[in-house]
Amino acid sequence: MSKNFLDHAYDTEGTEATRRLYDDWAASYDAEVSENGYATPERVARALHAVAPNPEAPLLDFGCGTGLSGLALRLAGFRTIDGADLSADMLELARGKELYRDLWQVDPDAGDPFEAGIYPLITAIGVIGSGAAPVTLFDTLMRLLPQGGFFAFSFNDHTLQDPAYEGRVNAWVDPGAARLHFREHGPHLPERNINSTVYIIEKT
């Protein structure tokens, strides 16, 4: 595999292959995505802070990776941030940034990744989509979110080519199980001309 991991990020399939990719990528991840102008974490963090009724509430940064998303959340004004990720090597780098109250590795075979109702704020920034977590994770996170809780997430252009992803958002919003507060298409990796849509939804 080349050192340019972005070339492989969107066509990886399966939990173990994804874990290996991100373990291998961990050491160079921050540099590579920063060189490409990675904009989505800041966009999600700003949008969530604008609508969150209590930014001091516990927030779970699900799929936190090396902690770039946690840094964006901290800079936006969130203070009680926990993180979870599939990759142990990514988590080690996140731990070194000293942004998180708690960090743990996700085991997809162990059932729910955290206790239902304990996080009124959940983010999944660049986590669900092509080459990453399956669309079923969307339902899992929404199920574990308490009523009145906010879920902030993004789908990049590769992911948006598959209608199943926005279909899952609509399956919650259309019948009134969730309320859409924010939806904006904008820069993701501008140096590669890739955009993403940021969403903020509230579980009703």
Tab-separated table of C-alpha atoms in Angstrom:
chain	number	residue	atom	x	y	z
A	1	MET	CA	0.000	0.000	0.000
A	2	SER	CA	1.262	3.439	-0.872
A	3	LYS	CA	1.819	6.082	1.762
A	4	ASN	CA	-1.049	8.085	0.254
A	5	PHE	CA	-3.789	6.416	2.271
A	6	LEU	CA	-6.521	8.697	0.945
A	7	ASP	CA	-6.261	6.783	-2.325
A	8	HIS	CA	-7.529	3.697	-0.460
A	9	ALA	CA	-9.900	5.218	2.075
A	10	TYR	CA	-13.084	5.084	0.005
A	11	ASP	CA	-12.912	1.522	-1.325
A	12	THR	CA	-12.080	-0.423	1.859
A	13	GLU	CA	-14.765	-2.926	2.863
A	14	GLY	CA	-15.342	-4.851	6.086
A	15	THR	CA	-14.559	-4.172	9.717
A	16	GLU	CA	-11.147	-5.829	9.842
A	17	ALA	CA	-9.933	-4.253	6.607
A	18	THR	CA	-11.056	-0.854	7.858
A	19	ARG	CA	-9.332	-1.372	11.200
A	20	ARG	CA	-6.081	-2.343	9.467
A	21	LEU	CA	-6.255	0.646	7.145
A	22	TYR	CA	-6.644	3.106	9.990
A	23	ASP	CA	-4.039	1.416	12.173
A	24	ASP	CA	-1.563	1.659	9.278
A	25	TRP	CA	-2.616	5.234	8.519
A	26	ALA	CA	-2.475	6.526	12.102
A	27	ALA	CA	1.089	7.898	12.062
A	28	SER	CA	0.590	9.975	8.906
A	29	TYR	CA	-3.164	10.669	9.126
A	30	ASP	CA	-3.068	14.172	10.595
A	31	ALA	CA	-0.467	15.363	8.102
A	32	GLU	CA	-2.172	13.857	5.060
A	33	VAL	CA	-5.677	15.146	5.731
A	34	SER	CA	-4.353	18.539	6.831
A	35	GLU	CA	-2.405	18.869	3.568
A	36	ASN	CA	-5.725	18.376	1.799
A	37	GLY	CA	-7.485	21.075	3.838
A	38	TYR	CA	-9.676	18.808	5.987
A	39	ALA	CA	-12.591	21.119	6.825
A	40	THR	CA	-15.449	18.909	8.011
A	41	PRO	CA	-14.588	18.655	11.747
A	42	GLU	CA	-14.670	22.421	12.200
A	43	ARG	CA	-17.893	22.696	10.189
A	44	VAL	CA	-19.633	20.031	12.302
A	45	ALA	CA	-18.370	21.464	15.586
A	46	ARG	CA	-19.520	24.998	14.785
A	47	ALA	CA	-22.930	23.856	13.588
A	48	LEU	CA	-23.535	21.687	16.660
A	49	HIS	CA	-22.448	24.391	19.081
A	50	ALA	CA	-24.895	26.808	17.451
A	51	VAL	CA	-27.912	24.576	18.217
A	52	ALA	CA	-26.899	22.506	21.269
A	53	PRO	CA	-28.988	23.594	24.275
A	54	ASN	CA	-26.164	22.730	26.707
A	55	PRO	CA	-22.612	22.640	25.308
A	56	GLU	CA	-21.378	21.565	28.746
A	57	ALA	CA	-23.258	18.254	28.469
A	58	PRO	CA	-21.273	15.046	27.853
A	59	LEU	CA	-20.445	14.607	24.171
A	60	LEU	CA	-19.350	11.388	22.496
A	61	ASP	CA	-17.012	11.816	19.522
A	62	PHE	CA	-17.746	8.451	17.904
A	63	GLY	CA	-15.034	7.478	15.422
A	64	CYS	CA	-12.705	10.045	16.953
A	65	GLY	CA	-9.634	8.794	15.090
A	66	THR	CA	-6.477	10.665	16.059
A	67	GLY	CA	-8.457	13.419	17.786
A	68	LEU	CA	-8.708	16.028	15.040
A	69	SER	CA	-12.474	16.019	15.544
A	70	GLY	CA	-12.016	16.351	19.302
A	71	LEU	CA	-9.777	19.365	18.767
A	72	ALA	CA	-12.414	21.017	16.576
A	73	LEU	CA	-15.083	20.304	19.194
A	74	ARG	CA	-12.924	21.698	21.991
A	75	LEU	CA	-12.173	24.850	20.002
A	76	ALA	CA	-15.898	25.290	19.305
A	77	GLY	CA	-16.606	25.345	23.052
A	78	PHE	CA	-17.360	21.759	24.114
A	79	ARG	CA	-15.568	20.664	27.270
A	80	THR	CA	-16.754	17.181	28.322
A	81	ILE	CA	-15.738	15.012	25.381
A	82	ASP	CA	-15.321	11.235	25.274
A	83	GLY	CA	-14.027	9.380	22.240
A	84	ALA	CA	-14.396	5.928	20.739
A	85	ASP	CA	-12.782	4.403	17.673
A	86	LEU	CA	-12.171	1.100	15.908
A	87	SER	CA	-8.411	1.666	15.612
A	88	ALA	CA	-6.155	1.231	18.641
A	89	ASP	CA	-3.310	3.086	16.926
A	90	MET	CA	-5.550	6.065	16.164
A	91	LEU	CA	-6.722	6.090	19.786
A	92	GLU	CA	-3.147	6.258	21.062
A	93	LEU	CA	-2.602	9.448	19.105
A	94	ALA	CA	-5.924	10.858	20.300
A	95	ARG	CA	-4.922	10.113	23.887
A	96	GLY	CA	-1.720	12.088	23.425
A	97	LYS	CA	-3.684	15.209	22.510
A	98	GLU	CA	-5.241	15.282	26.009
A	99	LEU	CA	-8.619	16.451	24.709
A	100	TYR	CA	-10.796	13.615	25.960
A	101	ARG	CA	-12.199	12.698	29.354
A	102	ASP	CA	-12.320	9.030	28.339
A	103	LEU	CA	-11.356	6.962	25.291
A	104	TRP	CA	-12.130	3.383	24.344
A	105	GLN	CA	-11.801	1.000	21.430
A	106	VAL	CA	-14.993	-0.116	19.703
A	107	ASP	CA	-15.572	-3.859	19.327
A	108	PRO	CA	-18.245	-4.349	16.631
A	109	ASP	CA	-18.890	-7.901	17.883
A	110	ALA	CA	-19.581	-6.882	21.489
A	111	GLY	CA	-23.045	-5.352	21.096
A	112	ASP	CA	-23.838	-1.728	21.789
A	113	PRO	CA	-20.641	0.366	21.977
A	114	PHE	CA	-21.891	2.440	24.956
A	115	GLU	CA	-24.814	2.688	27.348
A	116	ALA	CA	-28.044	4.100	25.969
A	117	GLY	CA	-29.007	7.594	27.055
A	118	ILE	CA	-25.747	8.751	28.636
A	119	TYR	CA	-24.671	11.082	25.809
A	120	PRO	CA	-27.103	13.874	24.875
A	121	LEU	CA	-24.601	14.957	22.216
A	122	ILE	CA	-23.065	12.511	19.720
A	123	THR	CA	-20.879	13.242	16.717
A	124	ALA	CA	-19.777	10.962	13.883
A	125	ILE	CA	-17.554	13.180	11.769
A	126	GLY	CA	-16.536	11.459	8.538
A	127	VAL	CA	-17.347	8.125	10.169
A	128	ILE	CA	-20.387	6.665	8.397
A	129	GLY	CA	-19.975	6.061	4.683
A	130	SER	CA	-17.905	4.648	1.866
A	131	GLY	CA	-14.777	2.945	3.172
A	132	ALA	CA	-15.824	3.500	6.772
A	133	ALA	CA	-18.728	2.466	9.016
A	134	PRO	CA	-21.889	0.963	7.464
A	135	VAL	CA	-25.214	2.765	7.313
A	136	THR	CA	-26.501	0.527	10.127
A	137	LEU	CA	-24.316	2.513	12.547
A	138	PHE	CA	-26.599	5.494	11.963
A	139	ASP	CA	-29.540	3.597	13.451
A	140	THR	CA	-27.418	2.322	16.345
A	141	LEU	CA	-26.285	5.807	17.357
A	142	MET	CA	-29.793	7.240	17.027
A	143	ARG	CA	-31.206	4.406	19.130
A	144	LEU	CA	-28.672	5.053	21.904
A	145	LEU	CA	-29.218	8.826	21.832
A	146	PRO	CA	-31.709	10.009	24.477
A	147	GLN	CA	-34.894	11.797	23.500
A	148	GLY	CA	-34.028	15.454	22.959
A	149	GLY	CA	-30.419	14.561	22.201
A	150	PHE	CA	-28.516	15.890	19.200
A	151	PHE	CA	-26.622	13.881	16.593
A	152	ALA	CA	-24.093	15.726	14.398
A	153	PHE	CA	-22.577	13.875	11.451
A	154	SER	CA	-21.326	14.205	7.896
A	155	PHE	CA	-21.548	12.336	4.605
A	156	ASN	CA	-18.852	13.026	2.026
A	157	ASP	CA	-19.437	13.119	-1.735
A	158	HIS	CA	-18.463	9.452	-2.163
A	159	THR	CA	-21.033	8.438	0.436
A	160	LEU	CA	-23.751	10.668	-0.989
A	161	GLN	CA	-23.551	8.753	-4.280
A	162	ASP	CA	-25.353	5.921	-2.454
A	163	PRO	CA	-28.933	7.005	-1.683
A	164	ALA	CA	-29.125	4.584	1.260
A	165	TYR	CA	-27.297	7.044	3.515
A	166	GLU	CA	-29.557	10.041	3.090
A	167	GLY	CA	-32.395	7.514	3.037
A	168	ARG	CA	-31.613	6.606	6.638
A	169	VAL	CA	-31.746	10.268	7.657
A	170	ASN	CA	-35.115	10.639	5.946
A	171	ALA	CA	-36.392	7.454	7.591
A	172	TRP	CA	-35.998	9.200	10.962
A	173	VAL	CA	-36.928	12.743	9.969
A	174	ASP	CA	-39.923	12.150	7.709
A	175	PRO	CA	-42.109	10.331	10.280
A	176	GLY	CA	-41.113	12.805	13.014
A	177	ALA	CA	-38.778	10.532	15.010
A	178	ALA	CA	-36.089	13.200	14.545
A	179	ARG	CA	-35.997	16.889	13.656
A	180	LEU	CA	-33.489	18.273	11.159
A	181	HIS	CA	-31.859	21.430	12.549
A	182	PHE	CA	-29.023	21.912	10.069
A	183	ARG	CA	-27.993	20.626	6.655
A	184	GLU	CA	-25.202	22.201	4.620
A	185	HIS	CA	-23.063	21.001	1.737
A	186	GLY	CA	-19.563	22.454	1.806
A	187	PRO	CA	-15.805	21.756	1.838
A	188	HIS	CA	-14.472	18.426	3.051
A	189	LEU	CA	-11.066	17.925	1.422
A	190	PRO	CA	-10.878	20.989	-0.832
A	191	GLU	CA	-7.431	20.155	-2.212
A	192	ARG	CA	-9.022	17.031	-3.691
A	193	ASN	CA	-12.234	18.811	-4.661
A	194	ILE	CA	-14.269	16.627	-2.294
A	195	ASN	CA	-17.174	18.127	-0.345
A	196	SER	CA	-19.404	16.839	2.417
A	197	THR	CA	-22.864	17.501	3.805
A	198	VAL	CA	-23.056	18.288	7.521
A	199	TYR	CA	-26.248	17.426	9.376
A	200	ILE	CA	-27.525	18.176	12.884
A	201	ILE	CA	-30.626	16.247	13.938
A	202	GLU	CA	-32.500	16.052	17.242
A	203	LYS	CA	-34.173	12.853	18.438
A	204	THR	CA	-37.794	13.645	19.240
